Coordinates of C-alpha atoms in Angstrom, one line a residue:
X1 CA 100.3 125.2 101.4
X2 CA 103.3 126.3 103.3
X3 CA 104.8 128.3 100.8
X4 CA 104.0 130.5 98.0
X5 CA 105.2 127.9 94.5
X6 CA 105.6 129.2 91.4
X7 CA 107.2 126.9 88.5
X8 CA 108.6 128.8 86.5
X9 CA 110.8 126.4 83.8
X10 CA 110.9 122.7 83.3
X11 CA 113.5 121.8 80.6
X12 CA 113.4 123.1 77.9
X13 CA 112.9 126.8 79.7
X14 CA 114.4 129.1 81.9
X15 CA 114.5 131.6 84.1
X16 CA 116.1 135.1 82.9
X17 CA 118.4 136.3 85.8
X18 CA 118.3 140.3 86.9
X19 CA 121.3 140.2 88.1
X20 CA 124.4 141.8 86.5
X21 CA 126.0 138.9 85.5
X22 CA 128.8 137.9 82.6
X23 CA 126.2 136.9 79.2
X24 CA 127.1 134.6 76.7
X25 CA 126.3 133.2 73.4
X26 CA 127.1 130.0 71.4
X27 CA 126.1 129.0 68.2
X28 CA 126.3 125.7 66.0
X29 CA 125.4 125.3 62.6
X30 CA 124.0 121.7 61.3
X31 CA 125.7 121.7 58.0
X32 CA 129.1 120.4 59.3
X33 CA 131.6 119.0 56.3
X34 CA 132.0 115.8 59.0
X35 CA 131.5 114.4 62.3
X36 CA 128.0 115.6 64.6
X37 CA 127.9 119.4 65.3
X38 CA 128.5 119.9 69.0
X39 CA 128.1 123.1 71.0
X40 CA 130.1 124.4 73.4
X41 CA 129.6 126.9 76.9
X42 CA 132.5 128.1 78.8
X43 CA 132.6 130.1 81.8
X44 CA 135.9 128.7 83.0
X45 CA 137.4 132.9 82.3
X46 CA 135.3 135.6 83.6
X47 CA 135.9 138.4 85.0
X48 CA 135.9 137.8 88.4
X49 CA 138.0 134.2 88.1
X50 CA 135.8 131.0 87.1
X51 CA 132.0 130.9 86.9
X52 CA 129.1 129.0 86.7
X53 CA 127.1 128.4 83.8
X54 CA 123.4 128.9 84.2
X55 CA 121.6 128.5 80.5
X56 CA 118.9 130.8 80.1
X57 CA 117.2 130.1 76.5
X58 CA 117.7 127.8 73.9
X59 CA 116.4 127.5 70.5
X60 CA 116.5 126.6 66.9
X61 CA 116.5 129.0 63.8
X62 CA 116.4 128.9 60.4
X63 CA 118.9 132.1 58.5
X64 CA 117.5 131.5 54.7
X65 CA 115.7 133.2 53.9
X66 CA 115.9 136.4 55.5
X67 CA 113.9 139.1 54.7
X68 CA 115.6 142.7 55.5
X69 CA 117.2 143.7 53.3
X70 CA 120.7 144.3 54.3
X71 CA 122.4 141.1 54.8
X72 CA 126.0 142.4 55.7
X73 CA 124.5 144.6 58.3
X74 CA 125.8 142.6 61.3
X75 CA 123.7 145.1 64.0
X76 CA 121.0 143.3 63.3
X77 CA 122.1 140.1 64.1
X78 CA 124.1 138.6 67.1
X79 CA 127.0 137.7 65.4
X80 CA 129.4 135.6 67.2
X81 CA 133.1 136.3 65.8
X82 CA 134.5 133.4 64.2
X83 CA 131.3 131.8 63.7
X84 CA 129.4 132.2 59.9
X85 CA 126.9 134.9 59.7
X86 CA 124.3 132.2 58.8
X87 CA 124.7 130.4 61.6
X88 CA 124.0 133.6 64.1
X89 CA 120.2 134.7 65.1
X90 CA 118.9 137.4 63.7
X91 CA 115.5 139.1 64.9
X92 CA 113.2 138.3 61.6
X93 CA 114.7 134.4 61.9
X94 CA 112.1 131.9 62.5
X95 CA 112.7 130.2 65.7
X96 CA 111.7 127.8 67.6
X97 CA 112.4 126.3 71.4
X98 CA 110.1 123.2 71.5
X99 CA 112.5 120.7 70.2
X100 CA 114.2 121.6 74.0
X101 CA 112.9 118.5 75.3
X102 CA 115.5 116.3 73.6
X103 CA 118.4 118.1 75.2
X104 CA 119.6 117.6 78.6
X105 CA 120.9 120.6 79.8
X106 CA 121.0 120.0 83.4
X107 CA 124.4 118.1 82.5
X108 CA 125.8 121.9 81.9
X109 CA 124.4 123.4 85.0
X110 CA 126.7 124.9 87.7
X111 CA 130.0 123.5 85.5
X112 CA 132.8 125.9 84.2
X113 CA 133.0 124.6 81.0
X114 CA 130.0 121.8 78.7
X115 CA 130.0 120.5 75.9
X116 CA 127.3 119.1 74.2
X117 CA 125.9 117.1 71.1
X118 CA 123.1 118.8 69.1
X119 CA 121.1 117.6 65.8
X120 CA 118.9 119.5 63.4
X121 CA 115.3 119.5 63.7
X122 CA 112.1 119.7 62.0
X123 CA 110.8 123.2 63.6
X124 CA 106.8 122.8 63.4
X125 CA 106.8 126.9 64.2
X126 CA 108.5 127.0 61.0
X127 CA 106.0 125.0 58.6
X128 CA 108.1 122.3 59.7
X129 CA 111.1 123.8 57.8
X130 CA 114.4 122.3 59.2
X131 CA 116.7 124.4 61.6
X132 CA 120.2 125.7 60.1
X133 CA 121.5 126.7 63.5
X134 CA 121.0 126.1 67.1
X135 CA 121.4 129.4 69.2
X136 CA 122.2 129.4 73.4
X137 CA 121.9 132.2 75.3
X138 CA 123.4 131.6 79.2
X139 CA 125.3 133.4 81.8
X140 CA 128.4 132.9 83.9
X141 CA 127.6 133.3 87.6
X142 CA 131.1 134.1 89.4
X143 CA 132.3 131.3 92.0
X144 CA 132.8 133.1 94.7
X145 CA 128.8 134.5 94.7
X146 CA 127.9 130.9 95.5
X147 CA 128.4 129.5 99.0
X148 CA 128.5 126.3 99.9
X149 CA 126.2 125.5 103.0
X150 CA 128.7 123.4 104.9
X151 CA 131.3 125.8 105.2
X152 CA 131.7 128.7 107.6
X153 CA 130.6 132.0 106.4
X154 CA 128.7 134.9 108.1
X155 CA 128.7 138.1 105.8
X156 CA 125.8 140.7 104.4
X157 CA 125.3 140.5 100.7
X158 CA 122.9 141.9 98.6
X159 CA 121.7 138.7 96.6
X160 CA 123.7 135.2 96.5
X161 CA 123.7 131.6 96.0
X162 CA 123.7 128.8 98.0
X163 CA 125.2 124.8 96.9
X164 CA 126.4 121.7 98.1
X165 CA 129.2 120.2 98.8
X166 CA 131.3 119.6 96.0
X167 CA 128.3 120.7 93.5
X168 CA 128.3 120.9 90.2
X169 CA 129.4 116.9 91.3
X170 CA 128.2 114.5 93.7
X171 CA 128.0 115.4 97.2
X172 CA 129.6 113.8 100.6
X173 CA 128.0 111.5 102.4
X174 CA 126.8 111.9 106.3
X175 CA 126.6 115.8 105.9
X176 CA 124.6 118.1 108.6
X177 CA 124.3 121.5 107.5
X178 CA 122.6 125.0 107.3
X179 CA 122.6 128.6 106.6
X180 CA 120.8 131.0 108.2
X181 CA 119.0 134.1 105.7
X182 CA 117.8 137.1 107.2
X183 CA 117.3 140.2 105.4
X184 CA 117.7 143.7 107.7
X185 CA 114.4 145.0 107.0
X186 CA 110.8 144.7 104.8
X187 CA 107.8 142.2 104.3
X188 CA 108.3 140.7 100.6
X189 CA 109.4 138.2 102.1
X190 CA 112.8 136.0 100.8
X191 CA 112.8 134.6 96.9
X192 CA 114.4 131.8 96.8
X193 CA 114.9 130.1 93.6
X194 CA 116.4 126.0 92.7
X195 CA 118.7 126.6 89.6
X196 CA 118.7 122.5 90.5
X197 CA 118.1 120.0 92.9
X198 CA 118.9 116.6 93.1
X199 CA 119.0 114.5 96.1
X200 CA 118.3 111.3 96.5
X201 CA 114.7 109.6 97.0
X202 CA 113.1 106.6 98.3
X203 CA 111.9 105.1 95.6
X204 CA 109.1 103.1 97.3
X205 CA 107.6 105.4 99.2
X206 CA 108.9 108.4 97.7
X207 CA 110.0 110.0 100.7
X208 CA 113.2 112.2 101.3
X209 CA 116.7 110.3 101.7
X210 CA 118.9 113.1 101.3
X211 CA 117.2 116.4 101.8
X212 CA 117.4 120.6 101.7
X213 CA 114.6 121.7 104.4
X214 CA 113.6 125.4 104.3
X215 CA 112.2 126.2 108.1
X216 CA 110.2 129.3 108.4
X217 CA 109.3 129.7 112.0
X218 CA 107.3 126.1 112.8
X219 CA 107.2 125.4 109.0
X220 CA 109.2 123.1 108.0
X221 CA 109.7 121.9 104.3
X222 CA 111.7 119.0 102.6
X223 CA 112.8 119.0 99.3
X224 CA 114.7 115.9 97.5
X225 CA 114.4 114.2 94.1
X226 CA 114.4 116.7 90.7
X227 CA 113.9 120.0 91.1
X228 CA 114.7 122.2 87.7
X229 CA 114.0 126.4 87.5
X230 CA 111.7 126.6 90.3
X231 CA 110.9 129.7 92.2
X232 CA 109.7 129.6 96.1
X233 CA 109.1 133.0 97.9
X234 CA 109.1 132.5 101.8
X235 CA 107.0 135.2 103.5
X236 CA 109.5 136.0 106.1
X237 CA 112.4 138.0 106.7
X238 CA 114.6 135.2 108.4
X239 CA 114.7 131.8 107.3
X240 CA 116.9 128.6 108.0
X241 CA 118.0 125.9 105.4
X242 CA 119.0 122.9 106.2
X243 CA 121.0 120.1 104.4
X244 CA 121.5 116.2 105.5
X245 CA 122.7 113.5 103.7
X246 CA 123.0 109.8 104.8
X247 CA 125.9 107.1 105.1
X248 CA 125.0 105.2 101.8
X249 CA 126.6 106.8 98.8
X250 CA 124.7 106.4 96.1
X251 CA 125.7 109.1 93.1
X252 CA 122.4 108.4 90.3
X253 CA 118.9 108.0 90.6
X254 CA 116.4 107.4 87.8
X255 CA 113.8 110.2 87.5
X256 CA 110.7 110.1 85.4
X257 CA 113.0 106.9 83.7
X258 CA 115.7 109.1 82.9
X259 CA 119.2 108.5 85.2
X260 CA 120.8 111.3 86.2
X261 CA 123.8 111.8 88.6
X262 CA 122.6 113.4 92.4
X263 CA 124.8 116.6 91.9
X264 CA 123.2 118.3 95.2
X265 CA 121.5 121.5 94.7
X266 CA 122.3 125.5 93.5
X267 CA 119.8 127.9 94.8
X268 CA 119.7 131.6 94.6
X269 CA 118.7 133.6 97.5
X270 CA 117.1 137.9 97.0
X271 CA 115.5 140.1 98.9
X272 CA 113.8 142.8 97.6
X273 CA 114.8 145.9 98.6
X274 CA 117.3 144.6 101.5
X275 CA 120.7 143.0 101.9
X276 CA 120.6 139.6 103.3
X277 CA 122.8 138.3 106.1
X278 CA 124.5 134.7 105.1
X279 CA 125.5 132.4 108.3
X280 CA 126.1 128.9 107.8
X281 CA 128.3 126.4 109.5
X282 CA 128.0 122.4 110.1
X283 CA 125.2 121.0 112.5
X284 CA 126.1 119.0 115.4
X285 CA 124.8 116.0 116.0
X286 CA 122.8 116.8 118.6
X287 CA 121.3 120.1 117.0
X288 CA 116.9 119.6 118.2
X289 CA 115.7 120.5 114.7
X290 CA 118.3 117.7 113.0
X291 CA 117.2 115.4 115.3
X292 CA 113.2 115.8 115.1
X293 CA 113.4 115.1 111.4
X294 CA 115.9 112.5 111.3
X295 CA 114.2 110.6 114.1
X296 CA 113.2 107.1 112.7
X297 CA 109.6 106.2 112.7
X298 CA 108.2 103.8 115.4
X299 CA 104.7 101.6 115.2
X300 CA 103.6 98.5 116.4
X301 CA 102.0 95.7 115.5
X302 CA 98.9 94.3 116.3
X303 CA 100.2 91.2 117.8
X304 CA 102.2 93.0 119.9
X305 CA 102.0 91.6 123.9
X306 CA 100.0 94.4 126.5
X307 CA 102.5 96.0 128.4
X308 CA 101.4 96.9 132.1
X309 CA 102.2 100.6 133.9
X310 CA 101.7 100.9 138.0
X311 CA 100.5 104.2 139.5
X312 CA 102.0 103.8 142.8
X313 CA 100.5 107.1 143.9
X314 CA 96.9 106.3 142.9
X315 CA 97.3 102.6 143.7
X316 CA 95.8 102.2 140.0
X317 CA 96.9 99.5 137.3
X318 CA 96.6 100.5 133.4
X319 CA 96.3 97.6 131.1
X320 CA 97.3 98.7 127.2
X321 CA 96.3 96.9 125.1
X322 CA 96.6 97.1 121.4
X323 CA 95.1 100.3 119.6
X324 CA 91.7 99.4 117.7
X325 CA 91.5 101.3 114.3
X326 CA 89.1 103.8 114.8
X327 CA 89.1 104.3 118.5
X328 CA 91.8 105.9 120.8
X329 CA 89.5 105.5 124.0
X330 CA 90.6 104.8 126.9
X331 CA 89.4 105.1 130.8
X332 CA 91.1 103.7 133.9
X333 CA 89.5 102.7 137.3
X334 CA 90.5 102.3 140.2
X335 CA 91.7 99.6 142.3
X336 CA 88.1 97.3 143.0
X337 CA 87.0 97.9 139.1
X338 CA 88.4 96.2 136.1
X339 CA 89.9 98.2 133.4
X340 CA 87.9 98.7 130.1
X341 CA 88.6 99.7 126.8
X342 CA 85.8 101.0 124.2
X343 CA 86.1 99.2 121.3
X344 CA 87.9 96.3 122.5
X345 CA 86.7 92.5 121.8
X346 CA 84.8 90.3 124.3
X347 CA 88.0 88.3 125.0
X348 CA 89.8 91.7 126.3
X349 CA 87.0 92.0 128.5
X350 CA 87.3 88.7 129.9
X351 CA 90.8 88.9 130.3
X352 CA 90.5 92.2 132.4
X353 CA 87.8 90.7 134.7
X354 CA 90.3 87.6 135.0
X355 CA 92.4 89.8 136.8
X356 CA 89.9 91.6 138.8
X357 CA 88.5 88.4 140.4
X358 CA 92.3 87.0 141.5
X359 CA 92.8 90.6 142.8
X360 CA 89.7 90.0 145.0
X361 CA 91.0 86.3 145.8
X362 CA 94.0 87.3 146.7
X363 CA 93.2 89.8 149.1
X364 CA 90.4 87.9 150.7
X365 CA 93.5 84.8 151.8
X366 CA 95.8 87.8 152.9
X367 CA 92.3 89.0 155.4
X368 CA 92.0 85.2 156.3
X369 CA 95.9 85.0 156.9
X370 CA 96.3 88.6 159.7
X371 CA 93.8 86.8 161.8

């Protein structure tokens, strides 16, 4: 295992931030006069300009009835202004984050502003009560705290973000990229967690199309298809990522028989108890690393034709001949001696002594021929 993996969220869960970022809240009661109850997230006004949004819990709740005894006393609850007490979480509310599943709220991830269909549910934490509410807790994560790998940057910070190419939407084609992460000092090693990946997969052989690779030293590590609230700790102080993408643009991929749009990736970079240095800039073509793992596979067949290689120096001929399964065997001889390989059929051997007879014949006519 190259890395240590820990999943943390797949989702309907997530992962609770430590950094000291803009929270939010939204609410949406189910018992609308008309039309579907919708919810809405907005980090398009922060603070520090626009943000991100990055959900961090989800669940449903049920407001009646509640058993402390001072309903008006707002403290208890977190009340959202303009939106009905009874529609607002309260501690002693019976909740319940299973129903998850039937949202989608990768569609909100790494956008300024989401909005997003919700229905009322039968909460089987609740003695399968029905939900008056549906409560979202996320965070804005400014901009300018997430670079994007393809562009030229080379700065300390003390935690950060790294994304693709036009992320939260589709990224370019035919892009060669990396950053380089290295903290100043210390062993934890670098945390890197994948708010979200998608990248595009083969889907017959399920290999990588469009890929992120995290190089540690000689360790190299793709990552493409799904990825959702996954933490990755690298136990080193300097690691490299890299992105590539192809020339075919293909935007959506179906995933587990759900299609979903190839948005690129978001990951957030920490180490603990140093600032990390951020360098990335576009790879050349010729860059060695790019090129080893973009180099196209080569095999050959069976019925491929022997090719023949001439030692001048040692005067000796090499016959290869295709590679039995099995056996990579292989001794040559010198001039006077035919050339044998284990595991090769009777007619190979024939062959071989074919040519070591008309060797003899021919050099017996050239003896004949100087006198």
């Amino acid at each position: 295992m190259d890395f240590a993996v820990t999943i943390l969220a797949i989702c309907g869960c997530f992962l609770h931030s430590a950094a000291a970022y803009e929270n939010k809240t939204a609410s949406q009661c189910f018992k609308v006069e008309r039309g579907q109850p919708k919810i809405n997230l907005n980090c398009s006004m922060i603070n520090d300009g626009p943000g991100m949004i990055l959900m961090t819990s989800a669940f449903h709740g049920r407001s009646y009835p509640r058993q402390w005894p001072m309903v008006k006393d707002l403290t208890k609850c977190n009340h959202i202004p303009g939106v009905p007490l009874k529609c607002s979480y309260c501690p002693e509310d019976c909740t319940d984050s299973s129903m998850n599943l039937a949202y989608d709220w990768t569609k909100c991830t790494g956008k300024e502003e989401c909005e997003s269909y919700v229905m009322q549910a039968s909460m089987g934490r609740c003695e399968n009560q029905y939900s008056d509410y549906l409560h979202v807790d996320y965070s804005c994560i400014p901009q300018k705290e997430v670079f994007d790998i393809c562009d030229t940057t080379d700065k300390w910070v003390p935690e950060g973000s790294i994304r693709s190419p036009n992320y939260p939407n589709h990224y370019p084609t035919n892009q060669k990229c990396m950053c380089t992460l290295e903290a100043g000092w210390g062993t934890n090693g670098i945390d890197l967690t994948f708010h979200e990946l998608l990248l595009e997969k083969n889907k017959e052989d399920q290999t990588c199309v469009d890929w992120l690779m995290i190089k540690n030293g000689n360790q190299k590590t793709k990552k493409c298809g799904e990825i959702f609230e996954t933490k990755v700790n690298v136990p080193s102080r300097k690691i490299d990522l890299y992105f590539f993408s192809d020339d075919k643009d293909n935007d959506k991929q179906t995933f587990q028989y759900f299609e979903r749009p190839l948005k690129g990736f978001w990951v957030h970079f920490k180490f603990s108890g140093a600032n990390i240095r951020i360098n990335c800039k576009k790879v050349p073509l010729y860059d060695p690393i790019l090129s080893e793992m973009t180099r196209p596979t080569t095999t050959t067949t069976a019925a491929a034709m022997p090719d023949f290689t001439t030692d001048v120096t040692n005067t000796t001929t090499t016959i290869r001949q295709p590679i039995v399964k099995g056996d990579t065997r292989k001794k040559k001889v010198g001039r006077n001696n035919s050339v044998h390989k284990v595991g090769a059929s009777q007619g190979d051997s024939s062959s071989a002594s074919t040519i070591s007879s008309s060797i003899h014949l021919i050099s017996a006519m050239l003896m004949m021929l100087m006198k």
